[in-house]
Amino acid sequence: MNYLTAKKGFKSWLFTLDHKRIGLMYLVAVLSFFFLGGVFALLVRAELWTPAGDMFTADMYNKFFTLHGAIMVFLFIIPSVPASLGNFLIPLMIGAKDVAFPRLNLLSWYIYVLGALFFFYTLLFGSLDTGWTFYTPYSSQTGTSVISATLGAFILGFSSILTGVNFIVTIHKMRAPGLTWGRLPLLIWALYATAVIQVLATPVLAITLLLLVVERAFGIGFFDSTIGGDPVLFQHFFWFYSHPAVYIMILPGFGIISELITVHARKRIFGYNAIAASSVAIAVIGFLVWGHHMFVSGQSSFASMVFSFLTFAVAVPTAIKVFSWVATLYRGSIAFTAPMLYALAFIFLFSIGGLTGIFLGAIAVDVHLHDTYFVVAHFHYVMMGGTVIAFIGGIHHWWPKLFGRMYNEGWARLGCFLIFIGFNLTFFSQFVMGSRGMPRRYHSYVPEYAIWHQLSTIGSLVLGLGLVLTLVYLLHSLFWGKRAPHNPWGGESLEWQAATPPIEFNFTKQPVVTSGPYDFPEIEQDRS
Amino acid sequence: MSRRYPPLAHHFLSLGQQYSAAKLGMWLFLAQEVLFFSGLFMAYAAFRYFYPETFLAAHEHLNVTLGATNTIVLLTSSLTMALAVRAAQLGQNKQLLINLALTFLFATTFLVIKYFEYSHKIHLGLLPGKFYSAHEHIPGQPALFFGLYFVMTGLHGLHVLVGMGVIAWIFIRGLNREFGPEYNTPVEIVGLYWHLVDVIWIFLFPLLYLVK
Amino acid sequence: MLGLGSFWLPVDASSTTQYVDHLFNFIFLLCTLFFILIVFVTVLFAFKYRRKSASQRTSPISGNHKLELIWSVIPGVLLVIIFAWGFRDYMSLRVPPRDALEIRVTGVKWAWSFTYPVDGIVTTDLVVPEGRPVKLIMVSQDVLHSFFVPAFRIKQDVVPHRYSVVWFEATKTGNYNIFCTEYCGTGHSQMLSQVKVLSGSDYQDWIDRGGEEAGSAGRSSVDVGKHLYKKQACYTCHSIDGTSGVGPTFQGLYGSKEKLESGDEILVDDNFIRKSIIDPGADVTEGFPPVMPTYKGRLNDKQITALIDYLKSIGTDKVKN
């Protein structure tokens, strides 16, 4: 009897308090929105095949890129890893029966669904053309359905806050005997740091969006310069959340990579303390760098200086993580399984994403690159090359635990290869056209950028193909895949001690922890 | 004494663990409330910096007497809430119910006074944004000041309303004699929430009513 | 166009590019170096320590403080250097020289206009002399815009009710793209203009001609109007083929009777068109949103007359025949 079969019927899912089932429901939901956001991305890329705006009207195009961004950010990537894999894994990895507040957990899911309904309403009635950033005064003037979209994002924010509260309490209070902070798997550290940001940054987004709603509904004027308000103030408010939100998106990815590399290389992580501490450092400093989105907005030079400095300060802990992952491979026993391939792809892609951030942090260079495709490429390398690659890698790593089935390794490797090639083709060309001056959010463009746009569009098709292939063989494995052994990769953290798939309350008897999460049997005895 | 809910949920190992989890969760929730309001305080700081003369002149149109009365009402309600928590811990159910009822009553008083303040402002046209239609001359951008006034006190009022809801909820549970020395977590976390609502008002009152 | 500039950066046509390009190249070099290092070591380890047997032993190493210190401090120092360099050059980009030529810039959905300190010169392309610093004082009439000239590496947001400043000193004659880089709605990607860099003497001639393009003397008023229709981006809202856009089509408009939001009917004549350009909110045609910005100060009398003549040329009389 596992958690999938313990209770039967539709209702047993809708009213479940089991963190594993809630995690699965999130997984289905976020992947559906990933698909929808991806469709909009392909429509955008299709329009940009030629310089002229000839496939869709400008208004349609503006809606497409807005919906792509808003869906990907609010409905997919922010909840992606924490709400799905995090929900499933946190109690299992810390040896608990469930999260601290199971009913709150289910409530978060329903709040998420409610927020999603607001987005569906927006999609069907009036749509949205503000860009996902909702900049005023455009967003307070446009005729599209801004109120329903902002309310949707507002509601999704509360789902995120409640999930964060739940995780922090769970990690603090529900750990198994012997599971000290120094023995926590690094994914847990990363999700902990993420949850802190979710709890502390999201309310500021909530108030910002609320102010935007009253601005539109009642003309309250906080962001309207005709009655003394300040449209740039909105940007400060918005980025105070939305920059830390970037770390909500990437930190869980870091956590997953630490797990994948150690397990598939049979090695202890190199510099456990440094990696755990850098997650927390990134979470803290990440609150103080929002102004680097505003170097050309007219904010004071002094403010720009401070924000630029802090931006570089955040780069150091990030660099430490990358170096530590590479060093972990040293003298390991590296298996080229699909999860490991994704981890290696992550190191490659995230390095590009991180290093190109240095260009954007240097104020003078940012003046040229701001709001060009260079920025678009940079954050796709971080968000998709980083988080999404880690997410897909994580899904492959824990797939056997989730469903008790193995997928086909050959297809998985091919999928990973296609995604890697397609991704680089799509976004590397965007670096080139961006630094050559191609502005973002353009429906039509001057012909000198055509070749880069065409490479990018071809890449997006390859990328799309790779993702669809991945979806197909994963779904196939649910029905026809081999039964998964109890611990296919030989993981040492607690989730691998649970049955496959786990039973309803995770463990038959309370686990007790006596060693670190990466103490694999293959490791030679310390001679010292 | 029969209880409808078993006090120890299935996924906790002990009552102590369950209690400390609930309390930590509430503190985190309060932290996000503080951040929520901090956004408004930042907006307040920015606009006060832009238009100091407006804030100085516009605050004269707020009724300090009513504001101060409301401050005292809320402070007293915090006291009765604290007494209710104490009563629950000691198992004095009657005391608990009396103090909860008093807290609820004070909260109602607060909102009634707020209602009179609001209707007076509406009558004078001292309203946010495009609804501003007052005849008095206030320099700068008074519509922004009253925008802040209504949004900040309005959101606070909403929190008072929610507070009344949860106080009513634990009052009903108190009627069923669900709380005692060994189980009183709901009373305690509602208490925490209520103190936060109080503290926010302690900041709002001087910032809006006592600018000078 | 690919031959111009380096592979990564567009052509270089202003003194301000030095503040961006040197640092860009430095960071590029550094990042390439680090990237190659990371990938090389990863591939090396992945190959060398690939699993050859299931029972392969692995090293117990779990850290090395010396190494961790080195790879924290070295990037840290390099980043501080990049920060300081970036800030220094940013200040150079921000502060215009004192003797700069001042030109006022207005951004509006979806066109730029440039007002010269010399009476009556208002243009849709920015015409500047080579080798002289130019300071742009910019403001928006509606939403946020951003003024970007890739060849000069300058960019600055243009905000309503607030002036922002940007400067450059063109070093090569020629035409360079101006892009709007802050998303501003339907016509965002059409909000294009050009910087025309003339030699000092050509610029003086241009000023002396009152801002008319060389060879434009003797152009008919209708042609000037047609040109303005394009340059002022009238076409983003008003079609000339009869299709209805954000605003009424210009085809057959002149000489027709239009129903107004107020319920009145009005004859579209010279005066109505003039009024609609200067004060668009006064009489709005029924069924269209009152969103047109004023062109007061952005078009001079001669230009307004030219636009009227152009509308006349595609008005009711002409369409019928």
Short mmCIF file of C-alpha atoms in Angstrom, two decimals, chain A residues 97-102 154 158 161-162 165 168-169 172-175 177 199-201 203-204 206-207 210-211 214 216-223 227-230 233 237 240 505 510, chain B residues 5 10-13 17-18 20-26 28-29 31-33 35-40 42-43 46-47 50-51 128-131 141 143-148 150-151 155:
data_model
loop_
_atom_site.label_atom_id
_atom_site.label_comp_id
_atom_site.label_asym_id
_atom_site.label_seq_id
_atom_site.Cartn_x
_atom_site.Cartn_y
_atom_site.Cartn_z
CA LYS A 97 5.39 12.11 8.76
CA ASP A 98 4.23 15.29 7.08
CA VAL A 99 4.82 19.03 6.94
CA ALA A 100 4.02 20.96 10.13
CA PHE A 101 0.65 22.24 8.89
CA PRO A 102 -0.92 19.79 6.43
CA PHE A 154 -1.45 38.87 -5.38
CA PHE A 158 -0.20 34.29 -0.52
CA ILE A 161 3.94 32.88 1.65
CA LEU A 162 1.95 30.09 3.32
CA VAL A 165 5.85 29.51 6.54
CA ILE A 168 10.40 26.94 7.74
CA VAL A 169 8.42 25.53 10.64
CA HIS A 172 12.86 23.79 12.36
CA LYS A 173 10.54 21.57 14.31
CA MET A 174 10.01 18.26 12.56
CA ARG A 175 13.52 16.88 11.98
CA PRO A 177 16.22 12.55 16.05
CA VAL A 199 7.92 34.84 3.68
CA LEU A 200 9.74 38.15 3.85
CA ALA A 201 9.71 39.44 0.27
CA PRO A 203 4.24 40.57 1.19
CA VAL A 204 5.96 43.59 -0.35
CA ALA A 206 1.40 41.93 -2.37
CA ILE A 207 1.18 45.51 -1.16
CA LEU A 210 -2.64 46.07 -4.19
CA LEU A 211 -1.56 49.69 -4.64
CA VAL A 214 -6.37 50.83 -6.15
CA ARG A 216 -6.43 51.67 -11.48
CA ALA A 217 -9.73 51.26 -9.70
CA PHE A 218 -9.81 54.52 -7.72
CA GLY A 219 -7.17 56.71 -9.35
CA ILE A 220 -5.39 57.00 -6.03
CA GLY A 221 -2.32 58.44 -7.73
CA PHE A 222 0.66 57.01 -5.84
CA PHE A 223 2.32 56.17 -9.14
CA ILE A 227 -1.11 64.37 -9.35
CA GLY A 228 2.28 64.25 -7.71
CA GLY A 229 2.83 60.50 -7.56
CA ASP A 230 5.98 58.85 -8.76
CA LEU A 233 8.51 54.47 -6.99
CA PHE A 237 8.49 48.49 -4.83
CA PHE A 240 12.17 44.92 -3.82
CA PHE A 505 2.90 8.43 6.54
CA GLN A 510 10.61 6.81 13.18
CA TYR B 5 -10.54 17.59 18.11
CA HIS B 10 -1.08 12.50 13.72
CA HIS B 11 2.13 13.91 12.30
CA PHE B 12 3.56 15.38 15.50
CA LEU B 13 5.55 13.38 18.01
CA GLN B 17 6.45 19.88 19.30
CA GLN B 18 2.97 20.72 18.06
CA SER B 20 6.16 25.19 19.36
CA ALA B 21 5.46 24.56 15.66
CA ALA B 22 2.20 26.51 15.84
CA LYS B 23 3.87 29.34 17.67
CA LEU B 24 6.80 29.60 15.25
CA GLY B 25 4.36 29.51 12.35
CA MET B 26 2.43 32.40 13.83
CA LEU B 28 6.53 33.92 10.77
CA PHE B 29 3.08 34.97 9.69
CA ALA B 31 6.81 38.78 10.16
CA GLN B 32 5.17 38.76 6.76
CA GLU B 33 2.43 41.08 8.08
CA LEU B 35 6.73 43.41 5.76
CA PHE B 36 3.31 43.88 4.18
CA PHE B 37 2.75 47.10 6.11
CA SER B 38 6.37 48.17 5.73
CA GLY B 39 5.67 48.71 2.04
CA LEU B 40 3.06 51.27 3.00
CA MET B 42 7.99 53.24 2.76
CA ALA B 43 5.43 54.90 0.51
CA ALA B 46 8.77 58.79 0.23
CA PHE B 47 5.77 61.09 -0.13
CA PHE B 50 8.54 64.88 -1.43
CA TYR B 51 5.75 67.00 0.09
CA PRO B 128 -7.81 59.93 -2.29
CA GLY B 129 -6.73 60.62 -5.86
CA LYS B 130 -9.37 61.71 -8.31
CA PHE B 131 -12.14 61.72 -5.68
CA GLN B 141 -0.66 67.12 -3.10
CA ALA B 143 -4.96 63.83 -2.54
CA LEU B 144 -1.86 61.72 -1.95
CA PHE B 145 -1.95 62.25 1.81
CA PHE B 146 -5.56 61.15 2.00
CA GLY B 147 -4.77 58.29 -0.34
CA LEU B 148 -2.20 57.11 2.19
CA PHE B 150 -7.36 55.69 3.59
CA VAL B 151 -5.17 52.86 2.33
CA LEU B 155 -5.94 47.89 5.52
#
